[in-house]
């Protein structure tokens, strides 16, 4: 059953994500209890500051209600409630500012389905994986360049690929041989689809769930989702998404992991994935111990 919480959207980056006592020993136990440290601090405040980027269906602001939605947001809400923290304050920012923001203490945690990668682990402390997902492509209607894989892009130097800044796809397509001069960098997912729609790019790449949600939202006959996309056989695919914390907030991360494990085992996470647009538990769940953040940070898959 999805847990419903009151949501407060804060567009300015306020709040102290690295407050006094950030390095102190605390109880670190999900669900509350007396003690000092980051967990007790947030439990006492009753709120947690969460940084997110608008990337449906992982995390986004509902344009009508103003509330935060998406699989990553719902998982974070459920986990923090399990930890005894009732309210999630959402801070909207660009994707590329998520890790710098949690580093600077603007947020207590960031959540946007961000893939756990070794270079990211040098700058942020990841929770255990919350979900897994594959890759996808959007092309012009009729797929005139017959693009069905990253290798197809690499094999045609005249093809221009639109990618969102800061995403894993830059590394993925490079591993498949796509040249730097084939890549157009844009700020967001709608910009990727717009580039293909206008003819400024031939193809857009992102995670499959992201592109499907954006494609369906666009409702245009000018572009299409490549339904028979060939997943690349490279490190990092499938990707494993997780919440991330300041490097000094190990106690908070550990408490989050404890609560996350409880919700995986009691079926709450499966319920969230099944109810979230673009996801289903059978395809996107990560069982306890199936793949760990430690293994992913070490580049092991």
XYZ file of C-alpha atoms in Angstrom:
301
model
C 0.000 0.000 0.000
C 1.354 3.400 -0.934
C 1.978 5.675 1.996
C 0.440 9.118 1.621
C 2.187 12.106 3.138
C 1.695 15.857 3.027
C 4.168 17.322 0.563
C 5.680 20.796 0.688
C 7.387 21.955 -2.497
C 10.206 24.434 -1.888
C 11.735 25.758 -5.089
C 14.533 27.683 -3.408
C 17.425 25.622 -2.051
C 16.948 26.226 1.655
C 17.393 24.064 4.709
C 20.455 22.652 6.358
C 21.348 19.234 4.980
C 24.553 18.950 6.975
C 23.621 20.466 10.281
C 25.404 20.429 13.620
C 26.103 16.927 14.786
C 26.573 15.605 11.248
C 29.613 13.636 12.365
C 28.282 12.552 15.760
C 27.323 9.056 16.659
C 23.520 8.587 16.722
C 21.090 5.763 17.267
C 20.969 5.190 13.496
C 17.870 3.050 13.897
C 14.957 3.238 11.495
C 11.722 4.066 13.216
C 12.974 6.468 15.856
C 14.351 6.300 19.348
C 16.324 8.611 21.578
C 19.834 9.729 20.763
C 21.787 12.382 18.979
C 22.950 12.684 15.405
C 21.452 13.274 12.001
C 18.642 10.721 12.247
C 17.420 12.014 15.606
C 17.771 15.589 14.322
C 15.477 14.904 11.363
C 13.025 12.902 13.468
C 12.727 15.780 15.893
C 12.210 18.266 13.048
C 9.733 15.909 11.395
C 10.912 16.953 7.944
C 13.609 16.034 5.440
C 14.889 18.177 2.561
C 14.978 16.246 -0.709
C 16.627 17.463 -3.903
C 15.078 16.243 -7.138
C 15.138 17.006 -10.850
C 12.057 16.971 -13.049
C 12.502 13.605 -14.761
C 9.267 11.634 -15.072
C 8.590 8.919 -14.131
C 11.318 8.868 -11.441
C 10.731 12.232 -9.750
C 8.772 15.263 -10.909
C 6.426 18.053 -9.860
C 2.787 17.559 -10.801
C 1.927 20.631 -12.882
C -1.627 20.777 -11.517
C -1.280 19.916 -7.818
C 2.296 21.098 -7.279
C 3.022 17.863 -5.406
C 6.044 15.643 -5.937
C 5.370 12.380 -7.723
C 7.224 9.479 -9.321
C 8.636 6.128 -8.212
C 11.770 7.574 -6.581
C 9.759 10.154 -4.653
C 7.232 7.572 -3.440
C 10.027 5.257 -2.289
C 11.733 8.101 -0.402
C 8.432 9.120 1.233
C 7.795 5.542 2.368
C 11.327 5.027 3.669
C 11.418 8.273 5.627
C 8.022 7.535 7.148
C 9.378 4.144 8.207
C 12.216 6.099 9.847
C 9.735 8.302 11.706
C 10.108 11.374 9.483
C 6.710 12.404 8.188
C 7.212 15.348 5.853
C 9.284 15.606 2.669
C 10.285 19.091 1.549
C 11.030 18.994 -2.175
C 13.696 21.182 -3.781
C 13.551 21.398 -7.571
C 16.922 21.745 -9.319
C 18.722 20.821 -12.534
C 19.964 17.246 -12.812
C 23.607 18.362 -12.871
C 23.140 20.272 -9.587
C 21.861 17.328 -7.530
C 25.193 15.977 -6.290
C 26.758 19.445 -5.811
C 23.644 20.409 -3.851
C 23.819 17.482 -1.433
C 27.570 18.050 -1.108
C 26.919 21.674 -0.116
C 24.290 20.731 2.464
C 21.368 22.218 0.555
C 19.555 18.870 0.766
C 19.580 15.965 3.215
C 19.158 13.528 0.332
C 18.733 13.522 -3.434
C 16.445 11.132 -5.251
C 15.817 10.945 -8.981
C 16.458 7.343 -9.938
C 20.161 8.275 -10.155
C 22.324 5.350 -11.256
C 25.037 4.215 -8.859
C 28.349 4.672 -10.693
C 31.952 4.551 -9.402
C 32.700 8.201 -10.250
C 29.498 9.369 -8.564
C 30.395 7.326 -5.483
C 33.447 9.545 -5.057
C 31.154 12.534 -4.435
C 27.994 11.123 -2.856
C 27.046 8.346 -0.462
C 24.501 6.038 -2.122
C 21.822 3.951 -0.506
C 21.295 0.366 -1.571
C 19.635 0.086 -5.018
C 15.934 0.889 -5.068
C 15.197 -0.074 -8.688
C 16.807 -1.222 -11.918
C 16.105 -0.083 -15.465
C 17.317 -0.327 -19.065
C 17.964 2.070 -21.938
C 15.755 3.473 -24.698
C 15.709 5.545 -27.897
C 13.336 8.027 -29.528
C 13.706 8.697 -33.281
C 11.868 10.553 -36.017
C 8.624 8.909 -37.139
C 9.308 5.930 -39.370
C 12.856 5.620 -38.025
C 14.395 6.844 -41.327
C 17.957 6.008 -40.241
C 16.967 2.522 -39.028
C 18.454 3.113 -35.566
C 17.832 0.226 -33.185
C 20.967 0.286 -31.025
C 23.795 2.516 -29.864
C 26.006 0.658 -32.326
C 23.760 1.797 -35.182
C 24.420 5.419 -34.158
C 28.165 4.801 -34.088
C 28.061 3.178 -37.538
C 26.490 6.257 -39.136
C 28.630 9.399 -38.536
C 25.892 11.586 -40.040
C 23.513 10.752 -37.179
C 23.179 13.354 -34.407
C 22.299 12.119 -30.920
C 20.634 14.371 -28.314
C 21.575 13.609 -24.675
C 20.631 15.278 -21.402
C 23.566 16.892 -19.585
C 25.149 14.847 -16.810
C 23.523 11.502 -17.618
C 25.050 8.038 -17.885
C 24.245 7.851 -21.583
C 27.378 9.863 -22.444
C 29.529 7.020 -21.121
C 27.314 4.300 -22.557
C 27.328 5.598 -26.124
C 31.070 6.306 -25.963
C 31.642 2.659 -25.069
C 29.645 1.715 -28.162
C 31.806 3.924 -30.392
C 29.638 7.035 -30.828
C 31.887 10.019 -31.639
C 31.832 13.208 -29.566
C 30.949 15.299 -32.611
C 27.752 13.258 -33.070
C 26.404 14.362 -29.682
C 24.165 17.348 -28.959
C 23.940 18.179 -25.249
C 20.623 19.580 -23.962
C 19.388 20.547 -20.513
C 16.400 18.232 -20.092
C 14.350 15.358 -21.510
C 11.772 17.568 -23.297
C 14.704 19.286 -24.996
C 15.895 15.934 -26.303
C 12.541 15.097 -27.862
C 12.182 18.623 -29.197
C 15.564 18.286 -30.940
C 14.384 15.114 -32.700
C 10.971 16.587 -33.476
C 12.538 19.667 -35.082
C 15.127 17.682 -37.028
C 18.088 19.161 -35.154
C 18.874 15.660 -33.904
C 18.122 12.236 -35.347
C 17.783 10.319 -32.099
C 17.498 10.838 -28.346
C 18.740 8.375 -25.732
C 17.833 8.019 -22.050
C 16.465 5.355 -19.756
C 13.520 3.506 -21.268
C 11.047 4.565 -18.564
C 12.029 8.225 -18.912
C 11.694 8.268 -22.685
C 8.410 6.361 -22.675
C 6.872 8.812 -20.204
C 8.152 11.829 -22.172
C 7.040 10.365 -25.504
C 3.541 9.606 -24.244
C 3.278 13.051 -22.682
C 4.370 14.757 -25.914
C 1.660 13.042 -27.948
C 3.346 13.838 -31.265
C 3.221 11.844 -34.490
C 6.590 13.335 -35.487
C 8.592 10.984 -33.265
C 8.414 7.384 -32.109
C 9.868 5.160 -29.409
C 12.122 2.374 -30.690
C 10.242 -0.622 -29.315
C 12.794 -3.163 -30.537
C 15.828 -1.336 -29.096
C 18.812 -3.645 -28.535
C 20.123 -3.168 -24.992
C 23.912 -2.625 -25.070
C 26.095 -5.302 -23.499
C 28.228 -2.847 -21.510
C 29.066 -2.064 -17.901
C 26.326 -0.017 -16.282
C 23.394 -1.637 -18.107
C 21.030 -2.324 -16.510
C 21.370 0.714 -14.279
C 20.599 0.602 -10.574
C 18.935 3.730 -9.173
C 19.225 4.880 -5.572
C 18.999 7.817 -3.190
C 22.245 9.626 -2.361
C 23.533 11.516 0.674
C 26.353 13.815 1.733
C 29.606 11.879 2.211
C 29.557 12.770 5.932
C 26.038 11.398 6.478
C 26.862 7.710 6.827
C 24.563 7.330 9.842
C 21.618 8.745 7.893
C 22.397 6.571 4.862
C 22.623 3.455 7.056
C 19.274 4.207 8.704
C 17.733 4.751 5.264
C 19.120 1.382 4.117
C 17.659 -0.361 7.156
C 14.209 1.068 6.490
C 14.504 0.366 2.745
C 15.299 -3.289 3.433
C 12.234 -3.588 5.655
C 10.011 -2.159 2.914
C 11.528 -4.431 0.274
C 10.844 -7.471 2.408
C 7.260 -6.548 3.332
C 6.266 -5.796 -0.289
C 5.897 -2.022 0.042
C 8.535 -1.267 -2.611
C 6.941 -3.757 -5.019
C 3.611 -2.009 -4.513
C 5.150 1.384 -5.267
C 6.799 0.118 -8.459
C 3.591 -1.540 -9.649
C 1.571 1.625 -9.027
C 4.104 4.058 -10.545
C 3.774 5.045 -14.188
C 6.368 3.322 -16.365
C 7.424 0.708 -13.801
C 6.470 -2.752 -12.664
C 7.906 -4.743 -9.780
C 8.659 -7.816 -11.882
C 10.956 -5.866 -14.211
C 12.309 -3.134 -11.957
C 12.698 -4.557 -8.436
C 16.091 -5.191 -6.834
C 15.956 -7.954 -4.257
C 17.782 -7.543 -0.942
C 21.403 -8.602 -1.565
C 20.896 -9.064 -5.316
C 23.187 -6.121 -6.117
C 24.741 -3.832 -3.533
C 25.848 -0.223 -3.610
C 29.320 -1.351 -2.555
C 29.606 -3.644 -5.579
C 28.310 -0.969 -7.959
C 30.637 1.689 -6.544
C 33.512 -0.731 -7.133
C 32.430 -1.223 -10.738
C 31.239 -4.784 -10.187
C 28.089 -6.060 -11.919
